[in-house]
Amino acid sequence: MGTRSQMLELAILGRLREVPTHGYELRKHLNATLGAFRTLSYGSLYPALRTLTDRGLITADEPTAATGLPGRRARIVYRITAAGLAHLEGSLATAEPAVWDDDASFDVRFTLFGSTDATTRLRILEGRRARMVERMENLRQSVGRTSRRMDAYTAELARHGLEQVEREVAWLERVIDTERGTRGALDYGDISPPGTTRTSGPSAQPGDAAPPPGTRPAGTPTADATGAPATSRNEPLNKEKA
């Protein structure tokens, strides 16, 4: 089975773990949340659902009589099984190079980080960062060698592609810095949004006063232009902060 098929099945199981649903709503959810599957068709979704059903990882409830508008077809509702939950948990505990090499695979796994342990999350993020840094350097060299032979539009498209990779590298560095300071699977989502009065840092408590404008809490490393702490950006990726 190919990597894309595996990631599609993982995305389906992740959604069905949250709520039983029928194929139409499942397709809408995947298209809305996973950039890699914006072109997901029923021709891809339903074979995956049949495979998961045959393997006992999900069940397909028999459709009941349709209610509402006359002529409306009843829809099959899919539910994850105990075997499906076990398979999902085992898959989320693994991190292989294909997860960060393939864009679609990385997108799917990132959406499931809320149920992934911190060590696996960090391994995936660091693997993705290493791959994107390699891609960025290759693009820089390619653009430098060929830009003079390109017409203006082709050269601009090449620069656009390079900028996209550079932005992802900067984003990954910020997420990695955040992950190194978290303690559990849901800590990343607990970070206070902009505009709250909670101070930053692990010792902050709800209701703490916000620091005066232009100041930083004691011990906070200076951030560079990308927003990532300068100290961590210069450290090896596998070096844990004290």
Protein backbone atom coordinates (compact mmCIF):
# COMPACT_ATOMS: atom_id res chain seq x y z
CA MET A 1 0.00 0.00 0.00
CA GLY A 2 1.32 3.41 -0.94
CA THR A 3 2.14 6.19 1.49
CA ARG A 4 -0.76 8.34 0.30
CA SER A 5 -3.25 5.50 0.80
CA GLN A 6 -1.91 4.87 4.29
CA MET A 7 -2.17 8.54 5.21
CA LEU A 8 -5.70 8.76 3.83
CA GLU A 9 -6.73 5.80 5.98
CA LEU A 10 -5.03 7.37 9.00
CA ALA A 11 -6.90 10.63 8.39
CA ILE A 12 -10.19 8.73 8.16
CA LEU A 13 -9.55 6.86 11.41
CA GLY A 14 -8.56 10.08 13.14
CA ARG A 15 -11.82 11.72 12.14
CA LEU A 16 -14.02 8.73 12.99
CA ARG A 17 -12.42 8.52 16.42
CA GLU A 18 -13.90 11.95 17.09
CA VAL A 19 -17.36 11.29 15.72
CA PRO A 20 -19.16 8.68 13.58
CA THR A 21 -20.03 10.18 10.21
CA HIS A 22 -21.11 9.36 6.69
CA GLY A 23 -18.99 9.57 3.58
CA TYR A 24 -20.20 12.96 2.34
CA GLU A 25 -19.44 14.72 5.62
CA LEU A 26 -16.16 12.85 5.93
CA ARG A 27 -15.06 14.07 2.52
CA LYS A 28 -16.04 17.64 3.41
CA HIS A 29 -14.03 17.46 6.63
CA LEU A 30 -10.90 16.11 4.93
CA ASN A 31 -11.09 18.66 2.14
CA ALA A 32 -11.54 21.49 4.64
CA THR A 33 -8.77 20.51 7.07
CA LEU A 34 -6.14 18.72 5.00
CA GLY A 35 -4.50 20.73 2.26
CA ALA A 36 -3.06 17.54 0.78
CA PHE A 37 -6.57 16.21 0.11
CA ARG A 38 -8.30 19.29 -1.28
CA THR A 39 -8.89 17.36 -4.47
CA LEU A 40 -10.02 14.21 -2.63
CA SER A 41 -12.63 12.46 -4.75
CA TYR A 42 -15.23 9.86 -3.92
CA GLY A 43 -13.20 7.54 -6.14
CA SER A 44 -10.40 7.74 -3.55
CA LEU A 45 -12.49 7.92 -0.39
CA TYR A 46 -14.87 5.01 -0.81
CA PRO A 47 -12.27 2.39 -1.73
CA ALA A 48 -10.38 3.42 1.42
CA LEU A 49 -13.57 3.08 3.48
CA ARG A 50 -14.21 -0.37 2.04
CA THR A 51 -10.66 -1.46 2.81
CA LEU A 52 -10.92 -0.25 6.41
CA THR A 53 -14.26 -2.03 6.77
CA ASP A 54 -12.88 -5.29 5.37
CA ARG A 55 -9.99 -5.11 7.84
CA GLY A 56 -12.37 -4.62 10.75
CA LEU A 57 -11.01 -1.18 11.60
CA ILE A 58 -14.33 0.56 11.00
CA THR A 59 -17.95 -0.52 10.67
CA ALA A 60 -20.58 0.66 8.21
CA ASP A 61 -24.04 0.98 9.74
CA GLU A 62 -26.87 -0.14 7.51
CA PRO A 63 -28.70 2.91 6.15
CA THR A 64 -32.05 3.60 7.71
CA ALA A 65 -35.02 5.08 5.91
CA ALA A 66 -34.25 8.62 4.84
CA THR A 67 -36.13 11.40 6.59
CA GLY A 68 -36.86 14.87 5.41
CA LEU A 69 -37.22 15.57 1.72
CA PRO A 70 -38.93 12.88 -0.39
CA GLY A 71 -36.51 10.95 -2.56
CA ARG A 72 -33.49 11.73 -0.41
CA ARG A 73 -31.14 8.76 -0.14
CA ALA A 74 -30.22 7.29 3.22
CA ARG A 75 -26.54 7.51 4.08
CA ILE A 76 -24.25 4.90 5.59
CA VAL A 77 -22.67 6.02 8.86
CA TYR A 78 -19.10 4.86 9.54
CA ARG A 79 -17.75 4.19 13.03
CA ILE A 80 -14.29 3.27 14.28
CA THR A 81 -13.93 -0.09 16.05
CA ALA A 82 -11.76 -1.10 19.00
CA ALA A 83 -9.33 -2.63 16.51
CA GLY A 84 -9.34 0.64 14.59
CA LEU A 85 -8.52 2.61 17.73
CA ALA A 86 -5.62 0.27 18.53
CA HIS A 87 -4.32 0.56 14.96
CA LEU A 88 -4.58 4.36 15.09
CA GLU A 89 -2.74 4.59 18.39
CA GLY A 90 0.03 2.31 17.14
CA SER A 91 0.41 4.33 13.93
CA LEU A 92 0.60 7.62 15.83
CA ALA A 93 3.42 6.27 17.99
CA THR A 94 5.66 5.69 14.95
CA ALA A 95 7.72 8.15 12.94
CA GLU A 96 9.32 7.05 9.69
CA PRO A 97 11.12 9.19 7.07
CA ALA A 98 8.12 8.93 4.74
CA VAL A 99 6.13 10.95 7.28
CA TRP A 100 8.28 14.04 6.82
CA ASP A 101 9.46 13.41 3.26
CA ASP A 102 5.95 13.44 1.80
CA ASP A 103 3.99 16.69 2.06
CA ALA A 104 0.59 14.97 2.35
CA SER A 105 1.84 12.57 5.02
CA PHE A 106 3.24 15.40 7.10
CA ASP A 107 -0.01 17.37 6.85
CA VAL A 108 -2.05 14.38 8.06
CA ARG A 109 0.26 13.59 10.95
CA PHE A 110 0.39 17.22 12.05
CA THR A 111 -3.41 17.36 12.29
CA LEU A 112 -3.19 14.35 14.63
CA PHE A 113 -0.48 15.80 16.90
CA GLY A 114 -3.05 16.34 19.65
CA SER A 115 -3.08 12.55 20.13
CA THR A 116 0.64 11.98 19.50
CA ASP A 117 3.24 11.74 22.27
CA ALA A 118 5.73 14.58 22.62
CA THR A 119 8.80 12.53 21.63
CA THR A 120 7.22 11.37 18.38
CA ARG A 121 5.95 14.87 17.59
CA LEU A 122 9.42 16.33 17.99
CA ARG A 123 11.04 13.61 15.90
CA ILE A 124 8.61 14.25 13.05
CA LEU A 125 9.08 18.01 13.25
CA GLU A 126 12.87 17.78 13.29
CA GLY A 127 12.84 15.31 10.40
CA ARG A 128 10.60 17.64 8.41
CA ARG A 129 12.80 20.63 9.21
CA ALA A 130 15.94 18.80 8.08
CA ARG A 131 14.25 17.79 4.83
CA MET A 132 12.98 21.32 4.16
CA VAL A 133 16.37 22.88 4.91
CA GLU A 134 17.88 20.48 2.38
CA ARG A 135 15.19 21.42 -0.13
CA MET A 136 15.78 25.11 0.53
CA GLU A 137 19.52 24.88 -0.09
CA ASN A 138 18.98 22.92 -3.30
CA LEU A 139 16.50 25.51 -4.54
CA ARG A 140 18.87 28.37 -3.72
CA GLN A 141 21.64 26.73 -5.69
CA SER A 142 19.33 25.95 -8.59
CA VAL A 143 17.94 29.47 -8.75
CA GLY A 144 21.44 30.93 -8.55
CA ARG A 145 22.70 28.76 -11.41
CA THR A 146 19.78 29.15 -13.78
CA SER A 147 18.16 32.52 -13.03
CA ARG A 148 20.13 34.31 -15.75
CA ARG A 149 18.88 31.83 -18.35
CA MET A 150 15.23 32.16 -17.28
CA ASP A 151 12.74 34.66 -18.57
CA ALA A 152 11.35 37.08 -15.99
CA TYR A 153 8.21 35.07 -15.23
CA THR A 154 9.96 31.73 -14.82
CA ALA A 155 12.54 33.34 -12.55
CA GLU A 156 9.78 34.92 -10.47
CA LEU A 157 8.03 31.56 -10.09
CA ALA A 158 11.31 29.99 -8.94
CA ARG A 159 11.76 32.73 -6.35
CA HIS A 160 8.19 32.21 -5.18
CA GLY A 161 8.86 28.50 -4.64
CA LEU A 162 12.00 29.28 -2.68
CA GLU A 163 10.18 31.79 -0.49
CA GLN A 164 7.51 29.21 0.34
CA VAL A 165 10.14 26.74 1.53
CA GLU A 166 11.93 29.44 3.53
CA ARG A 167 8.66 30.34 5.26
CA GLU A 168 8.02 26.70 6.15
CA VAL A 169 11.50 26.33 7.63
CA ALA A 170 10.94 29.42 9.80
CA TRP A 171 7.52 28.11 10.88
CA LEU A 172 8.94 24.69 11.74
CA GLU A 173 11.63 26.27 13.88
CA ARG A 174 9.01 28.18 15.86
CA VAL A 175 6.88 25.05 16.36
CA ILE A 176 9.93 23.02 17.41
CA ASP A 177 10.91 25.69 19.94
CA THR A 178 7.38 25.55 21.35
CA GLU A 179 7.39 21.75 21.47
CA ARG A 180 10.63 21.67 23.43
CA GLY A 181 8.94 23.66 26.17
CA THR A 182 5.77 21.58 26.39
CA ARG A 183 5.00 18.67 28.69
CA GLY A 184 2.16 16.70 27.12
CA ALA A 185 0.13 15.94 24.03
CA LEU A 186 -2.28 18.86 24.38
CA ASP A 187 0.04 21.56 25.74
CA TYR A 188 0.56 23.19 22.34
CA GLY A 189 -3.15 23.92 22.09
CA ASP A 190 -3.19 25.41 25.59
CA ILE A 191 -0.95 28.32 24.66
CA SER A 192 -2.72 31.61 25.38
CA PRO A 193 -3.88 33.35 22.19
CA PRO A 194 -2.78 36.89 21.34
CA GLY A 195 -4.57 39.55 23.37
CA THR A 196 -4.81 37.58 26.62
CA THR A 197 -3.31 38.88 29.86
CA ARG A 198 -1.47 35.70 30.74
CA THR A 199 2.31 36.11 30.96
CA SER A 200 4.53 33.78 29.00
CA GLY A 201 6.64 31.04 30.53
CA PRO A 202 5.93 27.75 32.29
CA SER A 203 5.32 29.46 35.64
CA ALA A 204 2.54 31.71 34.33
CA GLN A 205 -0.84 31.22 35.97
CA PRO A 206 -4.31 32.31 34.86
CA GLY A 207 -4.93 35.84 36.04
CA ASP A 208 -1.26 36.87 36.05
CA ALA A 209 -0.75 40.46 35.00
CA ALA A 210 0.62 41.08 31.54
CA PRO A 211 4.13 42.60 31.35
CA PRO A 212 4.38 46.29 30.47
CA PRO A 213 4.51 47.05 26.73
CA GLY A 214 7.99 46.69 25.30
CA THR A 215 9.26 44.41 28.05
CA ARG A 216 9.85 40.66 28.25
CA PRO A 217 9.43 38.32 31.24
CA ALA A 218 12.70 37.56 32.98
CA GLY A 219 14.62 34.70 31.41
CA THR A 220 12.88 34.93 28.03
CA PRO A 221 15.46 34.55 25.21
CA THR A 222 15.60 37.26 22.60
CA ALA A 223 13.71 36.34 19.42
CA ASP A 224 15.06 36.97 15.95
CA ALA A 225 13.12 38.22 12.93
CA THR A 226 11.34 34.88 12.42
CA GLY A 227 10.00 34.85 15.97
CA ALA A 228 12.09 31.88 17.11
CA PRO A 229 14.34 32.32 20.19
CA ALA A 230 17.85 33.09 19.02
CA THR A 231 19.46 30.69 21.46
CA SER A 232 17.47 27.70 20.25
CA ARG A 233 17.92 28.51 16.56
CA ASN A 234 21.68 28.12 16.96
CA GLU A 235 21.51 24.87 18.91
CA PRO A 236 21.48 21.34 17.41
CA LEU A 237 17.94 20.16 16.80
CA ASN A 238 18.32 17.13 19.04
CA LYS A 239 19.64 19.09 22.00
CA GLU A 240 17.02 19.43 24.73
CA LYS A 241 16.85 22.64 26.66
CA ALA A 242 17.83 22.48 30.28
